[in-house]
mmCIF file of C-alpha atoms in Angstrom:
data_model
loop_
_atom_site.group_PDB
_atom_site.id
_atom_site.type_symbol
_atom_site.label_atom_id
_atom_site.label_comp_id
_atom_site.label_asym_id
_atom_site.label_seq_id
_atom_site.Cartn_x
_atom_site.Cartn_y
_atom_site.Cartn_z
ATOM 1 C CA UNK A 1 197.689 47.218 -112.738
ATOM 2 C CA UNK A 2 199.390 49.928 -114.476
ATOM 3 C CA UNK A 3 196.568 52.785 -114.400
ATOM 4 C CA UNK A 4 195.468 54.451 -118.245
ATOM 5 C CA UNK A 5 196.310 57.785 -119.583
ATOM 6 C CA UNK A 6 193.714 57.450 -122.578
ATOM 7 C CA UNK A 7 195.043 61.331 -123.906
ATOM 8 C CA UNK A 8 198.489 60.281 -123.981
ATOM 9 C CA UNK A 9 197.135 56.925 -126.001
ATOM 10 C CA UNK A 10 195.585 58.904 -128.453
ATOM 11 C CA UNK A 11 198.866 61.335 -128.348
ATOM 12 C CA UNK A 12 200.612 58.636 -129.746
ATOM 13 C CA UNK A 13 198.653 56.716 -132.004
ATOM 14 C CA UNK A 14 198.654 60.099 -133.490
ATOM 15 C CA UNK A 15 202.298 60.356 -134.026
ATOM 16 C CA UNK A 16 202.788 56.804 -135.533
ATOM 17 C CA UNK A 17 199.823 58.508 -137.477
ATOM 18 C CA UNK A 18 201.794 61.098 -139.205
ATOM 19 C CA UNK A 19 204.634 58.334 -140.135
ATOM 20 C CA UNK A 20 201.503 56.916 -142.546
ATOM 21 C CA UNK A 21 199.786 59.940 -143.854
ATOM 22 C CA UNK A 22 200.071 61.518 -147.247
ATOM 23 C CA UNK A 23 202.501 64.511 -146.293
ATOM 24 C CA UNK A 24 200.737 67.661 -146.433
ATOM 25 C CA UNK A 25 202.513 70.918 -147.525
ATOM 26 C CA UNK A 26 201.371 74.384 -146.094
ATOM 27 C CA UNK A 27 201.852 77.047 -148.759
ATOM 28 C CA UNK A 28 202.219 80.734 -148.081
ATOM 29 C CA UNK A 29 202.574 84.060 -149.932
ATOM 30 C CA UNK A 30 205.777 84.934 -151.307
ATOM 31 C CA UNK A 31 207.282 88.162 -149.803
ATOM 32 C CA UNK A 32 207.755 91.252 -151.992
ATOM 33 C CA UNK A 33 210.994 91.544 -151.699
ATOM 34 C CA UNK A 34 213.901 89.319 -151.453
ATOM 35 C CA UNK A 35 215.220 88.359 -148.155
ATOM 36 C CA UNK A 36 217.568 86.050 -146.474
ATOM 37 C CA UNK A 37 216.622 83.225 -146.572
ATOM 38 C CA UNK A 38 216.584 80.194 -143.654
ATOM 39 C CA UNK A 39 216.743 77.095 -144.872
ATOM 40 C CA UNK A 40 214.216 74.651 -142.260
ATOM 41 C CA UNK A 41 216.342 71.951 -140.708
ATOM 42 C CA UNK A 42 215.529 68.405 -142.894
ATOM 43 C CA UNK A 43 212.842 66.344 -140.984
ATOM 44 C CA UNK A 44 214.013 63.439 -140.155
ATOM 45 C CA UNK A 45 213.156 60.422 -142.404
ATOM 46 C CA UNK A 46 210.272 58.338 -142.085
ATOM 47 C CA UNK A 47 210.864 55.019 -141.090
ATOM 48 C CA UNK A 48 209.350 51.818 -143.338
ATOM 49 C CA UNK A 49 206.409 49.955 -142.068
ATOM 50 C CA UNK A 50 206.261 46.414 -142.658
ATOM 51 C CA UNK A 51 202.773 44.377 -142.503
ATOM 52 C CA UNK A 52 202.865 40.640 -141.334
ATOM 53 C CA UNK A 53 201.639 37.123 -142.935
ATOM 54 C CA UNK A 54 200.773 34.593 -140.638
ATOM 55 C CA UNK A 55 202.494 31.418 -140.758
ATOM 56 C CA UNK A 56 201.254 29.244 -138.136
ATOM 57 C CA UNK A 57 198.983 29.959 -134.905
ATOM 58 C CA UNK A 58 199.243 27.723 -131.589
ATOM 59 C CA UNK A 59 197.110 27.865 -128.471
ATOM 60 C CA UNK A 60 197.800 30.314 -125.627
ATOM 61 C CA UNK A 61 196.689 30.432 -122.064
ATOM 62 C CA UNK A 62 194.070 32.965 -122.275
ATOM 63 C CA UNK A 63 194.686 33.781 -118.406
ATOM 64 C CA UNK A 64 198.144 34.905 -118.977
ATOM 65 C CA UNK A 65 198.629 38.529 -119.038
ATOM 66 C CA UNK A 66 201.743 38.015 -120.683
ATOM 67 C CA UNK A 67 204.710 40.754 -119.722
ATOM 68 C CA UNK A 68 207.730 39.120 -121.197
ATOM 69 C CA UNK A 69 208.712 36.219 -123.742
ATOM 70 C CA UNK A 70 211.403 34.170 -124.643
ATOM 71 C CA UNK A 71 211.784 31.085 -127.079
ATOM 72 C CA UNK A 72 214.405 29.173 -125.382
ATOM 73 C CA UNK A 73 215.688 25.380 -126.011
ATOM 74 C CA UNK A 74 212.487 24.990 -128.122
ATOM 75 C CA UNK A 75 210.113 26.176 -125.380
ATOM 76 C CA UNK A 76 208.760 29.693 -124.052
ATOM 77 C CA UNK A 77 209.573 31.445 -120.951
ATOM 78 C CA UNK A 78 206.880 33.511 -119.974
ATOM 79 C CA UNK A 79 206.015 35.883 -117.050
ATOM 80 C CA UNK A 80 202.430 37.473 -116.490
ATOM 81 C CA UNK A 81 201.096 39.903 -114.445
ATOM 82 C CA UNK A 82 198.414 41.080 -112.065
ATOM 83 C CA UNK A 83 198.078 38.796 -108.992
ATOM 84 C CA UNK A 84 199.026 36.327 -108.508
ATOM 85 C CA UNK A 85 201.943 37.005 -111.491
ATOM 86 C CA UNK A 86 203.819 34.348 -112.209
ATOM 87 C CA UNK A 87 207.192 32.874 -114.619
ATOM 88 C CA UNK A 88 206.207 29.593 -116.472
ATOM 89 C CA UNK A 89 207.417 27.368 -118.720
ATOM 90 C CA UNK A 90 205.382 26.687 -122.254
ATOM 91 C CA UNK A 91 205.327 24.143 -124.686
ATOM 92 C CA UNK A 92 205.063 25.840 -127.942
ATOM 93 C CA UNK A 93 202.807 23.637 -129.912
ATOM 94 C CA UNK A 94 200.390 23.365 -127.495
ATOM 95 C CA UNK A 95 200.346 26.227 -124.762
ATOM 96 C CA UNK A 96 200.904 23.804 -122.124
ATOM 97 C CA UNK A 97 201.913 25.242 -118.965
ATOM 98 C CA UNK A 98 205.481 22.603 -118.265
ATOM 99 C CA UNK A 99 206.252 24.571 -115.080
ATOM 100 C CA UNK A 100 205.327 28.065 -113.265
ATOM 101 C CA UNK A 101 206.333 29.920 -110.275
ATOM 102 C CA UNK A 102 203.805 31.901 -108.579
ATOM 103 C CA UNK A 103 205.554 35.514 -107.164
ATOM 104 C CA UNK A 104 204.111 36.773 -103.867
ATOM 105 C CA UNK A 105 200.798 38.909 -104.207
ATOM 106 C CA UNK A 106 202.586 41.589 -103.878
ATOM 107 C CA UNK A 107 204.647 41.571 -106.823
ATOM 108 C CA UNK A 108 202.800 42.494 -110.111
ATOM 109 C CA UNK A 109 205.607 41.010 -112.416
ATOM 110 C CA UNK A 110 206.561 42.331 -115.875
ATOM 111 C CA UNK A 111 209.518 41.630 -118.411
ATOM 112 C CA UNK A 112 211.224 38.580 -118.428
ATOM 113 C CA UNK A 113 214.715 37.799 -120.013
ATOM 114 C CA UNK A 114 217.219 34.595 -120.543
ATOM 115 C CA UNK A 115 220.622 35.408 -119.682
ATOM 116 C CA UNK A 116 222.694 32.300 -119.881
ATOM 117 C CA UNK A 117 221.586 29.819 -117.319
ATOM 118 C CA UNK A 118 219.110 32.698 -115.587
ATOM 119 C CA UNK A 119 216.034 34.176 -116.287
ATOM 120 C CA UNK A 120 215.730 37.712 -115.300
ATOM 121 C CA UNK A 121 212.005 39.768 -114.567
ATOM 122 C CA UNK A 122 210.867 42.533 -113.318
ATOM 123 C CA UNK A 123 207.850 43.716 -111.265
ATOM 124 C CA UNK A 124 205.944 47.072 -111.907
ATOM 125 C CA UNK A 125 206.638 49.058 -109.311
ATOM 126 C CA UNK A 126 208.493 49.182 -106.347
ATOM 127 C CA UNK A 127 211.706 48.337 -107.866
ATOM 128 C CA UNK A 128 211.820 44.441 -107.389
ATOM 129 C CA UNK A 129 213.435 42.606 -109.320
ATOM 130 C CA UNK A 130 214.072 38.522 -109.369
ATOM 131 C CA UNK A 131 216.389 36.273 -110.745
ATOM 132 C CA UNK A 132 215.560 32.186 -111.670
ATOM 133 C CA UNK A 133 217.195 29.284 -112.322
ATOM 134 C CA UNK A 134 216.719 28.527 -116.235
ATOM 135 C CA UNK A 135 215.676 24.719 -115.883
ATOM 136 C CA UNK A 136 213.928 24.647 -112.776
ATOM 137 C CA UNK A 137 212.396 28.073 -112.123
ATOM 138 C CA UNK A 138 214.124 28.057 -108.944
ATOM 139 C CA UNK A 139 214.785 31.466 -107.104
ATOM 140 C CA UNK A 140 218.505 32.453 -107.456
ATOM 141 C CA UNK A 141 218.621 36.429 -106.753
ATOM 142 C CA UNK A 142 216.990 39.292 -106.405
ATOM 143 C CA UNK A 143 217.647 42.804 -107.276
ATOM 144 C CA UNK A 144 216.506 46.494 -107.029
ATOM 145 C CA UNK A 145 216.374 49.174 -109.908
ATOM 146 C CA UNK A 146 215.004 52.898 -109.969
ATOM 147 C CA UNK A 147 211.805 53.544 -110.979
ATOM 148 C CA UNK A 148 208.978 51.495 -113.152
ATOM 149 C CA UNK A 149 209.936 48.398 -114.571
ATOM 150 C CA UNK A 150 208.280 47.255 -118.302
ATOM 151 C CA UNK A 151 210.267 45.183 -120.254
ATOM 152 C CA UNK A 152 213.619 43.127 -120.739
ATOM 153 C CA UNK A 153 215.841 41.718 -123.226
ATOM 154 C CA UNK A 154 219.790 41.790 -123.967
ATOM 155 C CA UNK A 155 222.127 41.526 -126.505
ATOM 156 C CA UNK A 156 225.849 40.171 -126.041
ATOM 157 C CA UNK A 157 226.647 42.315 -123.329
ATOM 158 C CA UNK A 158 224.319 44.381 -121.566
ATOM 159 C CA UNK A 159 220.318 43.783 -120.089
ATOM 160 C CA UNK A 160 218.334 46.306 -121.618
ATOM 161 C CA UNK A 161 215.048 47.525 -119.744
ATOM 162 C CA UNK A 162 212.440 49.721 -120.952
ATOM 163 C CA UNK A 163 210.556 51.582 -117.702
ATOM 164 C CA UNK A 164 207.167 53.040 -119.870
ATOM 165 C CA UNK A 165 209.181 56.458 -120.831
ATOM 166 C CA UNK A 166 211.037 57.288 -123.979
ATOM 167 C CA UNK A 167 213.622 55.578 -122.951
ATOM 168 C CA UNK A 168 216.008 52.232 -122.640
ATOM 169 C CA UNK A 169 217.834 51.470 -119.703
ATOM 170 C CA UNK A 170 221.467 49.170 -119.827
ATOM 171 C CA UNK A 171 222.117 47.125 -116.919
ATOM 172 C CA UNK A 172 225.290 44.990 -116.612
ATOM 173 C CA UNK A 173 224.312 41.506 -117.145
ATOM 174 C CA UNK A 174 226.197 40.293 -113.745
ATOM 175 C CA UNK A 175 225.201 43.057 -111.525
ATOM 176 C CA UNK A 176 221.708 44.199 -112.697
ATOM 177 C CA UNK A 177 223.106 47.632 -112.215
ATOM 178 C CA UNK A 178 222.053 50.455 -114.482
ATOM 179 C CA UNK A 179 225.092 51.540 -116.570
ATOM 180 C CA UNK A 180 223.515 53.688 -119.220
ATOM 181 C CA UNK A 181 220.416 55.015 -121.263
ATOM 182 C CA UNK A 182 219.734 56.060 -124.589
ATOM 183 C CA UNK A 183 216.393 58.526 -125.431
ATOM 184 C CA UNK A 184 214.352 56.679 -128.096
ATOM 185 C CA UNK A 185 212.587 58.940 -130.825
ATOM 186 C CA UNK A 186 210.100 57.998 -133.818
ATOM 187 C CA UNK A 187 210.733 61.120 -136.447
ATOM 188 C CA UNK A 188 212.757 63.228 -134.053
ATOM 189 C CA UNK A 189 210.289 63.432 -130.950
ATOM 190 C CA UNK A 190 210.254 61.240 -127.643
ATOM 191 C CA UNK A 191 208.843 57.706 -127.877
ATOM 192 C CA UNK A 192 207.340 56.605 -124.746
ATOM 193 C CA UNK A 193 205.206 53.351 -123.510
ATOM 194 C CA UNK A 194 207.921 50.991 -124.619
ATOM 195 C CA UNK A 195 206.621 47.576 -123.157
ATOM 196 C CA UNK A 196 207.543 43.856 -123.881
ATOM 197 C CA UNK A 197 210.994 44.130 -125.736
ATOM 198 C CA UNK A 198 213.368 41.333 -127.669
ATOM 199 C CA UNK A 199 216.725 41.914 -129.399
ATOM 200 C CA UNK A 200 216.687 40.931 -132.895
ATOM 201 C CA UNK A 201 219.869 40.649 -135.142
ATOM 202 C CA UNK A 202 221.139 43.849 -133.838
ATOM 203 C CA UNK A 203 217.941 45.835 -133.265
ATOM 204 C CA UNK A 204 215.556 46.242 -129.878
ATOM 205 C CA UNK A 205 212.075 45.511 -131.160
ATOM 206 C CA UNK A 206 209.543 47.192 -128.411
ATOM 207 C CA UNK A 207 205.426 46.568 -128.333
ATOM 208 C CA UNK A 208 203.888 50.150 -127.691
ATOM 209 C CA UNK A 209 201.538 49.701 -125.214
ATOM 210 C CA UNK A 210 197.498 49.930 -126.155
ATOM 211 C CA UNK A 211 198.688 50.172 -129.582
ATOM 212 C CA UNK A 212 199.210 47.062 -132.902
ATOM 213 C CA UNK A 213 202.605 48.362 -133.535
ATOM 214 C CA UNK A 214 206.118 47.071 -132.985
ATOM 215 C CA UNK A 215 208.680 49.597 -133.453
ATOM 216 C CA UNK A 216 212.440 48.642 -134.278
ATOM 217 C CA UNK A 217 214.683 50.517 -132.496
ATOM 218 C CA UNK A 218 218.800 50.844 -133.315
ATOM 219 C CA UNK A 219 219.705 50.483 -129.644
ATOM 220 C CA UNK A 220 223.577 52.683 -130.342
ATOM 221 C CA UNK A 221 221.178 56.182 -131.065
ATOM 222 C CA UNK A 222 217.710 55.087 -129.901
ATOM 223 C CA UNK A 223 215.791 55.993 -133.165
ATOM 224 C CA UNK A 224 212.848 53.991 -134.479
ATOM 225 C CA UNK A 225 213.897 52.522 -137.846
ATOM 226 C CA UNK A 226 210.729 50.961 -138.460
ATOM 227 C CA UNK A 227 207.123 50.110 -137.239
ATOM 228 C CA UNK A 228 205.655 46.479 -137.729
ATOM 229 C CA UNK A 229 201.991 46.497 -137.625
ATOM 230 C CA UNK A 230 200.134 44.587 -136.675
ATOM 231 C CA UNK A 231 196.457 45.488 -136.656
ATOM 232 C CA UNK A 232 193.945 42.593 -136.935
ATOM 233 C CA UNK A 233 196.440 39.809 -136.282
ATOM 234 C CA UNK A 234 193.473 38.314 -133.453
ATOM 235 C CA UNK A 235 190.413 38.532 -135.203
ATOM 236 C CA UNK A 236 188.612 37.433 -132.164
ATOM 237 C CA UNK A 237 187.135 40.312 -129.853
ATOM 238 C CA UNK A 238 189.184 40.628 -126.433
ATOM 239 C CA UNK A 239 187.274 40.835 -122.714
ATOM 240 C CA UNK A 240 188.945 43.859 -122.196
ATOM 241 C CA UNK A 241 189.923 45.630 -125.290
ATOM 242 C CA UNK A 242 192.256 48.923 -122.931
ATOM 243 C CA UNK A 243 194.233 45.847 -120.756
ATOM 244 C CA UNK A 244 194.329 43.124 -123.490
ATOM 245 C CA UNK A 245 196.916 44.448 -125.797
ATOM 246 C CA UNK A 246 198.884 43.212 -128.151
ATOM 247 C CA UNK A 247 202.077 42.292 -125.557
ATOM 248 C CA UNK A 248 204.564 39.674 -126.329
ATOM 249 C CA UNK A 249 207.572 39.142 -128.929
ATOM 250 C CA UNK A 250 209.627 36.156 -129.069
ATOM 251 C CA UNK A 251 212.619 35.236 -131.587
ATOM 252 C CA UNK A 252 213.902 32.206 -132.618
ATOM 253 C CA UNK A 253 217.153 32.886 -133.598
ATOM 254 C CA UNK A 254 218.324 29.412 -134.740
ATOM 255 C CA UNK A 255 215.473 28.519 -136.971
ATOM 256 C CA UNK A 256 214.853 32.554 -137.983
ATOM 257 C CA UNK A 257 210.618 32.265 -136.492
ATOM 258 C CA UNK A 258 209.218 35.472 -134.836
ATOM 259 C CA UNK A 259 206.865 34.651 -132.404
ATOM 260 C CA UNK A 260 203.830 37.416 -131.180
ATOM 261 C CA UNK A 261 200.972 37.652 -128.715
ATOM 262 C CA UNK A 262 199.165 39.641 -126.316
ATOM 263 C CA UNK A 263 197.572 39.910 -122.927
ATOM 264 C CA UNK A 264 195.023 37.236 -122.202
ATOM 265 C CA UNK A 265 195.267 36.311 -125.861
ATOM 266 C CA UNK A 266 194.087 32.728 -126.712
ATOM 267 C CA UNK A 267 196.524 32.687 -129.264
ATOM 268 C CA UNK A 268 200.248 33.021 -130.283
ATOM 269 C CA UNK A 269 201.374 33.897 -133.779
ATOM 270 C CA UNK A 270 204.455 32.874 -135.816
ATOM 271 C CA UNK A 271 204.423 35.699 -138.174
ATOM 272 C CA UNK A 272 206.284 36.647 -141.480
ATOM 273 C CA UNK A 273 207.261 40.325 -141.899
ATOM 274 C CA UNK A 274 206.449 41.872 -145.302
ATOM 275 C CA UNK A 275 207.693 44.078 -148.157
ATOM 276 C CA UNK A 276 208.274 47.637 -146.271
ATOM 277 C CA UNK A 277 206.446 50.707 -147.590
#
């Protein structure tokens, strides 16, 4: 599984940190005489952060170490990692398991995306990537990318990937082939450990791995224009409180329900967004 960089953890949750803080203000002597004076470059603003209400829980497979989600026809698609991973099928209302494909040992699979009749995922590392039938979970394709893969969504004409660096990747949606990138920043500085993603009335929403937020990204400049938090959503303790994270965002779009879980979660959330602040 992917291996931990606790520093660069704590890096982070100290820079979504900052975004909550009272600002502090550094004063210094005035100089004697006049001078020219350099006005500091604005900062750039601090995006809104939204709490949640719960508004309905349902069971989840507590063995999934869910990489990528999709509400679909009134069901989930799913794919989990670690070995063996596998794509499934869910019932919503009760966490059954309809279907599921097993990939080889191998593989340890990661985001998952519905493009038309296809569902797209991605593996780790190694560059694998497969491509299933939408009813059946049957194999239909396979195809290669650079690097790590993390997560996967799309909008209405490109497959956007996130590879755990401060960035998003654009695939065409026929080819799989990379076609673009755009740097994503939170208050001007690099953004990185962009997991499970899902596109959301114009937006990329991105979990950020080991942490309870969701950051909403505009996907035309890459900057964070807010951060959904989420902390204490599963009130129950976790096995394995480093691997099982908060992972897992799902959008209805027809009935307007946002859908969240995590790793080996027994649970799934429909969840409310509330006033910013």
């Amino acid at each position: 599984m992917r291996g931990r960089a606790p520093g660069r953890v704590a890096a982070f949750a100290g820079l979504i940190g900052l975004a909550f803080a009272p600002a502090v203000f550094a004063q210094t002597a005035a100089p004697a005489a006049p001078v020219t004076q350099t006005v500091a470059p604005a900062q750039p603003a601090r995006p809104p952060r939204y709490g949640y209400e719960i508004v309905a829980v349902y069971p989840h497979d507590p063995a999934a170490f869910t990489q990528g989600l999709v509400f679909h026809d009134g069901i989930l698609l799913e794919s989990t990692g670690r070995h063996p991973s596998s794509v499934r099928r869910v019932r919503l209302e009760d966490g059954v398991v309809l279907q599921k494909r097993d990939l080889d040992l191998q593989f340890f699979g990661e985001g998952l995306t519905a493009v038309g009749d296809r569902i797209i995922t991605l593996t780790w590392q190694g560059g694998h990537g497969f491509v299933w039938d939408i009813d059946d979970l049957e194999p239909a394709g396979t195809f290669s990318y650079s690097g790590e893969g993390w997560g996967l969504t799309h909008d209405d004409t490109r497959v956007i990937l996130s590879d755990g660096t401060a960035a998003l990747r654009f695939l065409d949606p026929v080819t799989l082939q990379q076609t673009g990138s755009v740097p994503v920043t939170y208050m001007g500085r690099p953004l990185e450990r962009l997991n499970e993603l899902e596109f959301i009335e114009g937006e990329v929403w991105a979990n950020v791995w080991q942490t309870n937020f969701i950051v909403r990204i505009d996907p035309a400049t890459g900057v964070v224009t807010g951060v959904i938090d989420l902390t204490g959503i599963l009130p129950d303790p976790v096995d394995n409180p480093a691997d099982d994270v908060l992972n897992g965002i799902a959008w209805d779009a027809e009935n307007r329900r946002l859908f969240v879980t995590g790793k080996n979660w027994p649970k799934l959330f429909e969840i409310r967004l509330t006033e910013a602040r």
